[in-house]
CSV table of C-alpha atoms and ligand atoms in Angstrom, one decimal:
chain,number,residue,atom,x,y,z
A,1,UNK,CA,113.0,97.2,102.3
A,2,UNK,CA,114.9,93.8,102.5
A,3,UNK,CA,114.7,90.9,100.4
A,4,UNK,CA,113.8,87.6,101.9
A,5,UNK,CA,115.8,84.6,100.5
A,6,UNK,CA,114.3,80.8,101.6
A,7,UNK,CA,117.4,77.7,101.2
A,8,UNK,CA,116.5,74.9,101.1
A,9,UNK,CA,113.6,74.8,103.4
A,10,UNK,CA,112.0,71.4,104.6
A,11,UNK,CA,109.3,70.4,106.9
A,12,UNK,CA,107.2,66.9,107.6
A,13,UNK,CA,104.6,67.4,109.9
A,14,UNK,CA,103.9,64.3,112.3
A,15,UNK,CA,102.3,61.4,110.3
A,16,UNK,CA,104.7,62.0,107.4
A,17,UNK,CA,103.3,64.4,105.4
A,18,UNK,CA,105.8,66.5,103.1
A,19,UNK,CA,104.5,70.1,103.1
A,20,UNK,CA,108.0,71.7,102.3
A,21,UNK,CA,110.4,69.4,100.3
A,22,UNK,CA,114.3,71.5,99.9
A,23,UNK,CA,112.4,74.4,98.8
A,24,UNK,CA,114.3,77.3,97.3
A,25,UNK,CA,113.0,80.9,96.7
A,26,UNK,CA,113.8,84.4,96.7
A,27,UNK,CA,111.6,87.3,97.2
A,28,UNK,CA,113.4,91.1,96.3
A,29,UNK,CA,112.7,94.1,97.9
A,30,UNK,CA,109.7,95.5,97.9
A,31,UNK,CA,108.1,92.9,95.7
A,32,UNK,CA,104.4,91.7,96.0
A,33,UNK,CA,104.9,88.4,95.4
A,34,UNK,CA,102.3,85.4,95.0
A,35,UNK,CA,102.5,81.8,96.4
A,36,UNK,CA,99.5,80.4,94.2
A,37,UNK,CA,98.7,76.4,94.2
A,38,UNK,CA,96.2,73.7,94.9
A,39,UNK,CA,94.3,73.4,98.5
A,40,UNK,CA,97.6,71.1,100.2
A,41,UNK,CA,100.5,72.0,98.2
A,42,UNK,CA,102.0,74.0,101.0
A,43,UNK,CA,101.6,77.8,100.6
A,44,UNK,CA,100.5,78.5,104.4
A,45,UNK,CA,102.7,76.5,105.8
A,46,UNK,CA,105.3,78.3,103.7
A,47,UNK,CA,103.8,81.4,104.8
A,48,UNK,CA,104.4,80.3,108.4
A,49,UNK,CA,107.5,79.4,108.4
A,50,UNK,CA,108.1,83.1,106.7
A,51,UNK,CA,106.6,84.6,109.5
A,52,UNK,CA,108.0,81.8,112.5
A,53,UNK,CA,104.8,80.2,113.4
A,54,UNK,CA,106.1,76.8,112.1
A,55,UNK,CA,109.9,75.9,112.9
A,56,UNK,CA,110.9,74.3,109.5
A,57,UNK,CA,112.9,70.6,110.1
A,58,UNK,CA,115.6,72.0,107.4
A,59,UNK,CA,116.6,74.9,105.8
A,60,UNK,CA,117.0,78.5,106.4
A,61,UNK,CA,114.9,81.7,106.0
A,62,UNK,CA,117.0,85.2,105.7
A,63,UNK,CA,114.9,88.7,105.8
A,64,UNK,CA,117.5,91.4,104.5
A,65,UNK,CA,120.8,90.7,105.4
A,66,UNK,CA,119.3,88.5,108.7
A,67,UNK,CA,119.3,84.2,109.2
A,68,UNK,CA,115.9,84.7,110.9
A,69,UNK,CA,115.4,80.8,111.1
A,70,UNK,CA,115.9,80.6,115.0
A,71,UNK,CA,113.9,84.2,115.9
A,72,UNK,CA,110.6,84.4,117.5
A,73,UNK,CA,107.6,86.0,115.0
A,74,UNK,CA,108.2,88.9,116.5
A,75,UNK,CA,111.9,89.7,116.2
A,76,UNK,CA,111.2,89.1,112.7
A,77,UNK,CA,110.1,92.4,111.9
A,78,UNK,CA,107.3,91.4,109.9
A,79,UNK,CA,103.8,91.7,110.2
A,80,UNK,CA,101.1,89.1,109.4
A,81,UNK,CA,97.1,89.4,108.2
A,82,UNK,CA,95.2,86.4,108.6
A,83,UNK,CA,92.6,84.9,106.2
A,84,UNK,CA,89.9,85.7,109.5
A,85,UNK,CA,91.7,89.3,110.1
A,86,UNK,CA,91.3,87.9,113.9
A,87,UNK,CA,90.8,91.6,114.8
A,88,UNK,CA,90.2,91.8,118.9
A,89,UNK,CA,86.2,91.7,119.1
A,90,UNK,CA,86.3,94.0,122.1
A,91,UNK,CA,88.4,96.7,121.0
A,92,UNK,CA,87.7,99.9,118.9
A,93,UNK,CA,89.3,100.4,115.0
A,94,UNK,CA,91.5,102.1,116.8
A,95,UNK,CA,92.6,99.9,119.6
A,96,UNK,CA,93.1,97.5,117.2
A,97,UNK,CA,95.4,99.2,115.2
A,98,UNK,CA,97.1,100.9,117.7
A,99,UNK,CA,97.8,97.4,119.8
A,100,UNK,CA,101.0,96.0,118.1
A,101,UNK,CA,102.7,99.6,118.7
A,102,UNK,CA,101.3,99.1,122.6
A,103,UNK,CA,103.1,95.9,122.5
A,104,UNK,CA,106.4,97.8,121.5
A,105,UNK,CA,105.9,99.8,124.6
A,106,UNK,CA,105.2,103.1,122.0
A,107,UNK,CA,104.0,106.2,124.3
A,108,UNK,CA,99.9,106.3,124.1
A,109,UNK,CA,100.1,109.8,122.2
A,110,UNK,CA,102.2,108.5,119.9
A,111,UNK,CA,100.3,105.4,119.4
A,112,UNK,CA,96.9,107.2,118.9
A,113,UNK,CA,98.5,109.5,116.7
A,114,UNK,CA,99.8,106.6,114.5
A,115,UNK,CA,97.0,104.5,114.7
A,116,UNK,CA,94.8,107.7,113.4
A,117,UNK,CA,97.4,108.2,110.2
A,118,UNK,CA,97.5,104.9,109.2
A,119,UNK,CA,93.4,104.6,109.6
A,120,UNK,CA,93.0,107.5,107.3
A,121,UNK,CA,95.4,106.2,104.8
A,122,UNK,CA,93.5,102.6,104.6
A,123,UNK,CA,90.1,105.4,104.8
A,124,UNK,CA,88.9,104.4,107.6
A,125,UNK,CA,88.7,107.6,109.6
A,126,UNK,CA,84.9,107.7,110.3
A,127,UNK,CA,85.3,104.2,111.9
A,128,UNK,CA,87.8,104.4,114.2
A,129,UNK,CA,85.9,104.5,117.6
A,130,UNK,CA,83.3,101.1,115.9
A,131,UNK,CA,84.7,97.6,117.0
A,132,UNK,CA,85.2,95.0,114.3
A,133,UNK,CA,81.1,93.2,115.1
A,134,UNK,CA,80.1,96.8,113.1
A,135,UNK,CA,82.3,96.6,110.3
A,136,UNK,CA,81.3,95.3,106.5
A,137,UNK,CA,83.7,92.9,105.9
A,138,UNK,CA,86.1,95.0,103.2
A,139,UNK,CA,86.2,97.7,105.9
A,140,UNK,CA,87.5,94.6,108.6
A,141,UNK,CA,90.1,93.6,105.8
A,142,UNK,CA,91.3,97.5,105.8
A,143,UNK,CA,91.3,97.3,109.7
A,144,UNK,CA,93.3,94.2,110.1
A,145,UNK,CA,95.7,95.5,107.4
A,146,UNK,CA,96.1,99.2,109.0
A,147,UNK,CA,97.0,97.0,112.3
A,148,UNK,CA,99.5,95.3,110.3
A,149,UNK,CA,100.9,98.0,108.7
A,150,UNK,CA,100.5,100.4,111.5
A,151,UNK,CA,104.1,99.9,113.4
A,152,UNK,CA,105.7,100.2,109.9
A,153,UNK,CA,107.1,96.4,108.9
A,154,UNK,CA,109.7,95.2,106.7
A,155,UNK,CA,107.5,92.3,105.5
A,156,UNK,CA,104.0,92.0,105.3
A,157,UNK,CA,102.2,88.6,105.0
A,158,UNK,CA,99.0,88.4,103.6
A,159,UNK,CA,97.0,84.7,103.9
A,160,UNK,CA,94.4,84.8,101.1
A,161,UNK,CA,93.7,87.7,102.2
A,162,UNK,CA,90.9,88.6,99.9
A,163,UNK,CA,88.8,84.7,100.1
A,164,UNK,CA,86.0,86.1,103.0
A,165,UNK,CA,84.8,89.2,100.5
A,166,UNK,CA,81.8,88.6,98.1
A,167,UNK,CA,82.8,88.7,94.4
A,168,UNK,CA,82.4,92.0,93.6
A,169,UNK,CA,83.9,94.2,96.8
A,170,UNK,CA,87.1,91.3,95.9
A,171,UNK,CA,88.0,93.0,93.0
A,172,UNK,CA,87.2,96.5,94.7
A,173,UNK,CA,89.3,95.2,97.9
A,174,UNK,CA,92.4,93.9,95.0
A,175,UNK,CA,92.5,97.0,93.3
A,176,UNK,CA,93.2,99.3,96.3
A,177,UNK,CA,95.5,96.3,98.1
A,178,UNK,CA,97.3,97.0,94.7
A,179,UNK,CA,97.8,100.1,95.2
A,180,UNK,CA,98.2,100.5,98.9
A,181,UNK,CA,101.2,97.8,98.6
A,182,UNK,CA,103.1,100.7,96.2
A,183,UNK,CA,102.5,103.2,98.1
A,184,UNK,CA,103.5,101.5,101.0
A,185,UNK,CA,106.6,99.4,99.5
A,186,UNK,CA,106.6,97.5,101.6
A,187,UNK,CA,107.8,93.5,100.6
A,188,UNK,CA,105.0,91.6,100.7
A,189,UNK,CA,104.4,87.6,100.4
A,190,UNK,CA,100.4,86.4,99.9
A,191,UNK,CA,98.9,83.3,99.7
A,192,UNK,CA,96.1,82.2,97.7
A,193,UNK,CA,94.7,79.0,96.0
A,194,UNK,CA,93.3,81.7,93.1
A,195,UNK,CA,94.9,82.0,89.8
A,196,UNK,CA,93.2,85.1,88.8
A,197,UNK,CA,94.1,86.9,92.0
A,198,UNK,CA,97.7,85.8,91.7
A,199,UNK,CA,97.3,87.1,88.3
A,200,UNK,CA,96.2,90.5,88.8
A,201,UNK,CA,98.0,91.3,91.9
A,202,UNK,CA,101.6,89.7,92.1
A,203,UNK,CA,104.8,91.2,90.5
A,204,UNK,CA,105.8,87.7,90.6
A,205,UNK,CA,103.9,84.0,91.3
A,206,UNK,CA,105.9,80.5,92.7
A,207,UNK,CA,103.3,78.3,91.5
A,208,UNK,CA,103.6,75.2,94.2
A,209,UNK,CA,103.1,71.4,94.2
A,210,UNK,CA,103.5,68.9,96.7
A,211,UNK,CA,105.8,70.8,98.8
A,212,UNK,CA,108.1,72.3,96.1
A,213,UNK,CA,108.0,75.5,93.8
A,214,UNK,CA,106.9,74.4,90.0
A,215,UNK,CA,107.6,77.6,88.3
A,216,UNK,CA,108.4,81.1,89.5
A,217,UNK,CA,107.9,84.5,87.0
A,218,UNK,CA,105.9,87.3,86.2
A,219,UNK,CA,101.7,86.6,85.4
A,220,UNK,CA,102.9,87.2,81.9
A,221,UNK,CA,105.7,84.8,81.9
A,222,UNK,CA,103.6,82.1,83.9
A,223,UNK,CA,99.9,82.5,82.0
A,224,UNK,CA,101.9,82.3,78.4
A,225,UNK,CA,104.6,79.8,79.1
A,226,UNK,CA,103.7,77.8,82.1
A,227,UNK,CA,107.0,75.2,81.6
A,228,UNK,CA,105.0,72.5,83.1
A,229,UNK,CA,101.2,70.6,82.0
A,230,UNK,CA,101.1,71.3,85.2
A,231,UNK,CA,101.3,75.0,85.7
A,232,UNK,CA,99.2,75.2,82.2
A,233,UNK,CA,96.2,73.5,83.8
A,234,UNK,CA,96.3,75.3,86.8
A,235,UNK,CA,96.9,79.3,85.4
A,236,UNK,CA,94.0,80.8,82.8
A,237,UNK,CA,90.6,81.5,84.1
A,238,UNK,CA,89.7,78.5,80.9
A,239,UNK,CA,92.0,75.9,81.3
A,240,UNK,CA,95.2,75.5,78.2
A,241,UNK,CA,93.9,72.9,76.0
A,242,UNK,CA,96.1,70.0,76.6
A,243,UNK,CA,96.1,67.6,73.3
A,244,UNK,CA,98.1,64.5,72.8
A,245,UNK,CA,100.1,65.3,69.6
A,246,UNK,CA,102.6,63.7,67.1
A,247,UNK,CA,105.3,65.6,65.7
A,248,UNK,CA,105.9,64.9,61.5
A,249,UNK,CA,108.1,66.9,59.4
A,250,UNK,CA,107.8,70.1,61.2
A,251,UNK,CA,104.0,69.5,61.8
A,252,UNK,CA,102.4,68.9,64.4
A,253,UNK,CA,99.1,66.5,64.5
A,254,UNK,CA,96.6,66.9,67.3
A,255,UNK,CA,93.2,65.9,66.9
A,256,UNK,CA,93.1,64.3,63.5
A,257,UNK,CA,94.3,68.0,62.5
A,258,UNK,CA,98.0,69.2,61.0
A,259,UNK,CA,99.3,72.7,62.6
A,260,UNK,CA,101.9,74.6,62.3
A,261,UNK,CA,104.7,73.8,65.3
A,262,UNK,CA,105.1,76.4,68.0
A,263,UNK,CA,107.7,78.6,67.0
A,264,UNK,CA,108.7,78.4,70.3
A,265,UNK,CA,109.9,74.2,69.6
A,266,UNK,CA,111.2,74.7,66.2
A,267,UNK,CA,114.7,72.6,66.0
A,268,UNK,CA,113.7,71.0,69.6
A,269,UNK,CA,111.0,68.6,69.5
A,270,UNK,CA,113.1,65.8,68.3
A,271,UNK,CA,113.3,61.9,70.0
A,272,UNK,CA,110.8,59.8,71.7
A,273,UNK,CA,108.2,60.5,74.8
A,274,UNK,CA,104.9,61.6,75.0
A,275,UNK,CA,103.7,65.2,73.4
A,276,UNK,CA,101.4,67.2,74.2
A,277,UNK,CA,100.2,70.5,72.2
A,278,UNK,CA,98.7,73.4,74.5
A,279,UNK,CA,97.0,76.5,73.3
A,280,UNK,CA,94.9,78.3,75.0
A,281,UNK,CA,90.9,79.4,74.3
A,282,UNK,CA,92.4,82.8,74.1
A,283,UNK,CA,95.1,81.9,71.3
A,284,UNK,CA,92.9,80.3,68.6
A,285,UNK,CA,91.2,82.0,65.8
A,286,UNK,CA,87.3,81.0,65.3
A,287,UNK,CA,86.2,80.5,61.7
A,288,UNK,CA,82.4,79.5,60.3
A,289,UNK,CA,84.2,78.6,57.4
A,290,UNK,CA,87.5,76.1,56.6
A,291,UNK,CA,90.9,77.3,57.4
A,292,UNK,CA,94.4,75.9,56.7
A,293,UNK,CA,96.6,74.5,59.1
A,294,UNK,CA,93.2,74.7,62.1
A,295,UNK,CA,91.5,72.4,64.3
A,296,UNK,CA,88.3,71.5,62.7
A,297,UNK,CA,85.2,69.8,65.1
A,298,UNK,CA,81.9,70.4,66.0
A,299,UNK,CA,80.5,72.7,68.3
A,300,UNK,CA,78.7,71.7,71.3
A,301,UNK,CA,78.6,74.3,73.9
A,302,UNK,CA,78.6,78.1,73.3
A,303,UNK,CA,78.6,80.3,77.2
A,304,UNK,CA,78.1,83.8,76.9
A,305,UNK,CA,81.3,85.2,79.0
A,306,UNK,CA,79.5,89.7,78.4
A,307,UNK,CA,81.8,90.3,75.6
A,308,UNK,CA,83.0,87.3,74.2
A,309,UNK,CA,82.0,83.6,74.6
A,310,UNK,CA,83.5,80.3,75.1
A,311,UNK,CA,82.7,78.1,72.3
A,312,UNK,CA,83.8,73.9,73.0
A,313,UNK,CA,83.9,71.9,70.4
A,314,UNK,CA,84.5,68.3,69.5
A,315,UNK,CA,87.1,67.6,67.4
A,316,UNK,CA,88.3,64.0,66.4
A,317,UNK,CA,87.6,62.6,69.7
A,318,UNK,CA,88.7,65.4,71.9
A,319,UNK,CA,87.6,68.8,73.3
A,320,UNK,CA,88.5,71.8,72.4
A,321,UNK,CA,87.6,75.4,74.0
A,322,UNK,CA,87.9,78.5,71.9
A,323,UNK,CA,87.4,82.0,73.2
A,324,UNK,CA,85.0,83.7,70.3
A,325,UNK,CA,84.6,87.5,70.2
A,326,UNK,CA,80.9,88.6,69.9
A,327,UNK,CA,81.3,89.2,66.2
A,328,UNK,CA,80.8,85.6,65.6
A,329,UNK,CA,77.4,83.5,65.8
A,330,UNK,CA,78.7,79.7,66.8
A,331,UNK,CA,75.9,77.6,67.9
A,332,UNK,CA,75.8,74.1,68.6
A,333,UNK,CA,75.7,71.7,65.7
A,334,UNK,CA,77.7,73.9,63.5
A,335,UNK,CA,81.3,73.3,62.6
A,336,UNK,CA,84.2,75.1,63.2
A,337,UNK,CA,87.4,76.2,62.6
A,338,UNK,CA,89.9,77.0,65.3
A,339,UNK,CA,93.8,78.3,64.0
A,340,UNK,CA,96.0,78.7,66.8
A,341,UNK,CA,98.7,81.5,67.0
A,342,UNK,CA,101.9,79.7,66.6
A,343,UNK,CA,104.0,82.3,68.9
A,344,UNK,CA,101.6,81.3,71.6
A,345,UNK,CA,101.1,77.7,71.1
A,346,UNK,CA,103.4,75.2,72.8
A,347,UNK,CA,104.8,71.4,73.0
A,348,UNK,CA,105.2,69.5,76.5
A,349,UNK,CA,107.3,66.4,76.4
A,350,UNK,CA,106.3,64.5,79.3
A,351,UNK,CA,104.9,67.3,81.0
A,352,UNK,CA,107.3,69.7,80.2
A,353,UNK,CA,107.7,72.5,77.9
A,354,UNK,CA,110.1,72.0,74.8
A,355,UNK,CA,112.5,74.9,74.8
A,356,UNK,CA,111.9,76.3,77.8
A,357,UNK,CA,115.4,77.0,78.5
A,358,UNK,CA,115.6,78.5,75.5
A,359,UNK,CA,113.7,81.3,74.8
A,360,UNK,CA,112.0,83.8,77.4
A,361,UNK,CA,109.1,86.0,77.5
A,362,UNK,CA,109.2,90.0,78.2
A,363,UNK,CA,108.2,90.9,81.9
B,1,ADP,P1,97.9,74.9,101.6
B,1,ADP,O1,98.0,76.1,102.4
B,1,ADP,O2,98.6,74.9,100.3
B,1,ADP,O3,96.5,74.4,101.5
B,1,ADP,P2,99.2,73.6,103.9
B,1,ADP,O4,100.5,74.3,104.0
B,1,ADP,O5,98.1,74.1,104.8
B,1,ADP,O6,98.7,73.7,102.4
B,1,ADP,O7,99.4,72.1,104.1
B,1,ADP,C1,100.4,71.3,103.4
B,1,ADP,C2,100.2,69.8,103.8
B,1,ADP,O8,100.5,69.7,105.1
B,1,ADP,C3,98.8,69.3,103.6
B,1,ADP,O9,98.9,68.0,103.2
B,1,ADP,C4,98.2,69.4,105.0
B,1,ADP,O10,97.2,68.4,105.2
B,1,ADP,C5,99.5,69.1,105.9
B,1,ADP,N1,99.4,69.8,107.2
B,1,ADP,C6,99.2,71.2,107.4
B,1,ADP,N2,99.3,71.5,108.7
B,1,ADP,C7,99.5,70.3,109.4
B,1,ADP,C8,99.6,69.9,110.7
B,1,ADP,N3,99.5,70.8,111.7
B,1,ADP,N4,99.7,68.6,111.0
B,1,ADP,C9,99.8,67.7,110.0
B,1,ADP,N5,99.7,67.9,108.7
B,1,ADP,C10,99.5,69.2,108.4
């Protein structure tokens, strides 16, 4: 399986607008990697310039050991699955699947044979001979990947590929496009404007902004040390609380509270500019009762999440969201007590994390 390596890739579509600005990124072989950003930021057009539906006005995209930059989509030996699946209305399953071999000029034995294999491996055997009009929409997903997959790419592009399935066949659909991506290993580059996706499915996210790539790593490295305000907003199902801090002998104070600083920015946080303390819901303690070196407020919202709620609670002026396990009884008007993990908590200055050079987190 090849790598794909991006340099330095640019593109302003007419009336000005910057989707790609001298973006640089590297996928490796066989990875199933995540593009992840706000509606805007660039992903599909990122995607498309991948796959050679958009000609970028700078830069260069390699697939293996190939400059692919001036090839047609399909020298490119990639294949691509659009958010729609755009499967052909009046063919069968098996048409379908079998027409990107037909287009390769493959005998028809061969291609029925191969459309067949790949059917039964995405299970869609008993459907082969419906066209796409009686298909649920999970089994049209399967379909328009088994075309995709069925003449064997290097590459396989996936545009949010899971956003037209109701909630609950999307986590049945991520779970086997999990594990049909091993199997497969094949290298594989999705888009998708949701965190939780990018999450669960990606060895490794490029969060995106304006055209440019704000942080590439694992979902561990990016959900527990986003090196932006930006990435820490965006990543966590409850948003990183953000609070305007001041650092004092080896302290920090957020919130009219004193904590303990992140051992991630001891010896760091030193000089001038704006700080910020993030922690998330998940990485404070809850406590009835006082606790040193805590954030202390009020609650005012409890939401039942099944097995653990998320309290919010005022403290000194600002909000606060703390993930509660169901052995606790918050309810609003009560006060509360909030100790963060200090290995989890960090400092931004200006929007950046202290110390992110320094320290990294285990894959
Ligand atoms: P995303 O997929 O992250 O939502 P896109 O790559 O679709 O973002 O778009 C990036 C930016 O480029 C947006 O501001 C969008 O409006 C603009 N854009 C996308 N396609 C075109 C186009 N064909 N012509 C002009 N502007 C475009």
């Amino acid at each position: 399986m090849p790598d794909i390596a991006l340099s330095r890739l640019g593109k302003v579509y007419p009336g000005g607008v910057r989707a790609l600005d001298a973006l640089e990124l590297h996928v490796a072989e066989g990875e199933f990697f995540a593009l992840l950003g706000p509606s805007g930021c660039g992903k599909s057009t990122l995607l498309r310039t991948i796959a050679g539906l958009e000609t970028p006005d700078a830069g260069s995209v390699s697939v293996g050991d190939r400059d692919v930059t001036a090839l047609p989509p399909g020298e490119r030996g990639l294949a691509m699955v659009f958010q729609d699946y755009a499967l052909f209305p009046h063919m069968t399953v098996e048409e379908n699947i079998a027409y990107p071999l037909k287009l390769r000029k493959v005998a028809r034995r061969q291609r029925s044979e191969s459309a067949a294999r790949t059917a039964a491996e995405l299970g869609l055997e008993d459907l082969t001979s419906r066209r796409p009009a009686q298909l649920s929409g999970g089994q049209q997903q399967r379909a328009a990947l088994a075309r995709a997959v069925a003449a064997r790419p290097d590459v396989l592009l996936l545009d949010e590929p899971l956003s037209n399935l109701d909630a609950r066949l999307r986590l049945e659909a991520r779970t086997f496009l999990k594990k049909f991506q091993r199997e497969l290993d094949v290298t594989t580059v999705f888009v998708t404007h949701d965190q939780a996706e990018a999450l669960a499915l990606a060895d490794r996210i490029a969060v995106m902004e304006d055209g440019r790539i704000r942080q590439v790593g694992t979902p561990a490295e990016v959900f527990r040390r986003p090196t932006s305000t930006f990435v820490a907003s965006f990543i966590g199902s409850t948003p990183m609380n953000l609070l305007p801090a001041e650092l004092a002998e080896g302290a920090v104070l957020a919130a009219d509270c004193r904590l303990p600083l992140p051992s991630g920015a001891q010896g760091q946080a030193a000089g001038g500019g704006e700080f910020v303390y993030g922690i998330r819901p998940e990485y404070l303690r809850w406590s009835a009762s006082p606790l040193p070196d805590a954030l202390a407020g009020t609650v005012s919202v409890v939401e039942n999440l099944g097995s653990a709620q998320l309290v919010t609670m005022e403290c000194a002026g600002r909000t606060v969201q703390v993930v509660v396990s169901e052995d606790h009884d918050p309810a609003p008007g009560e006060p509360g007590w909030a100790a963060p993990r200090s290995d989890r908590a960090l400092i931004y200055r200006d929007g950046v994390l202290v110390g992110a050079e320094e320290s990294r987190v285990p894959a």
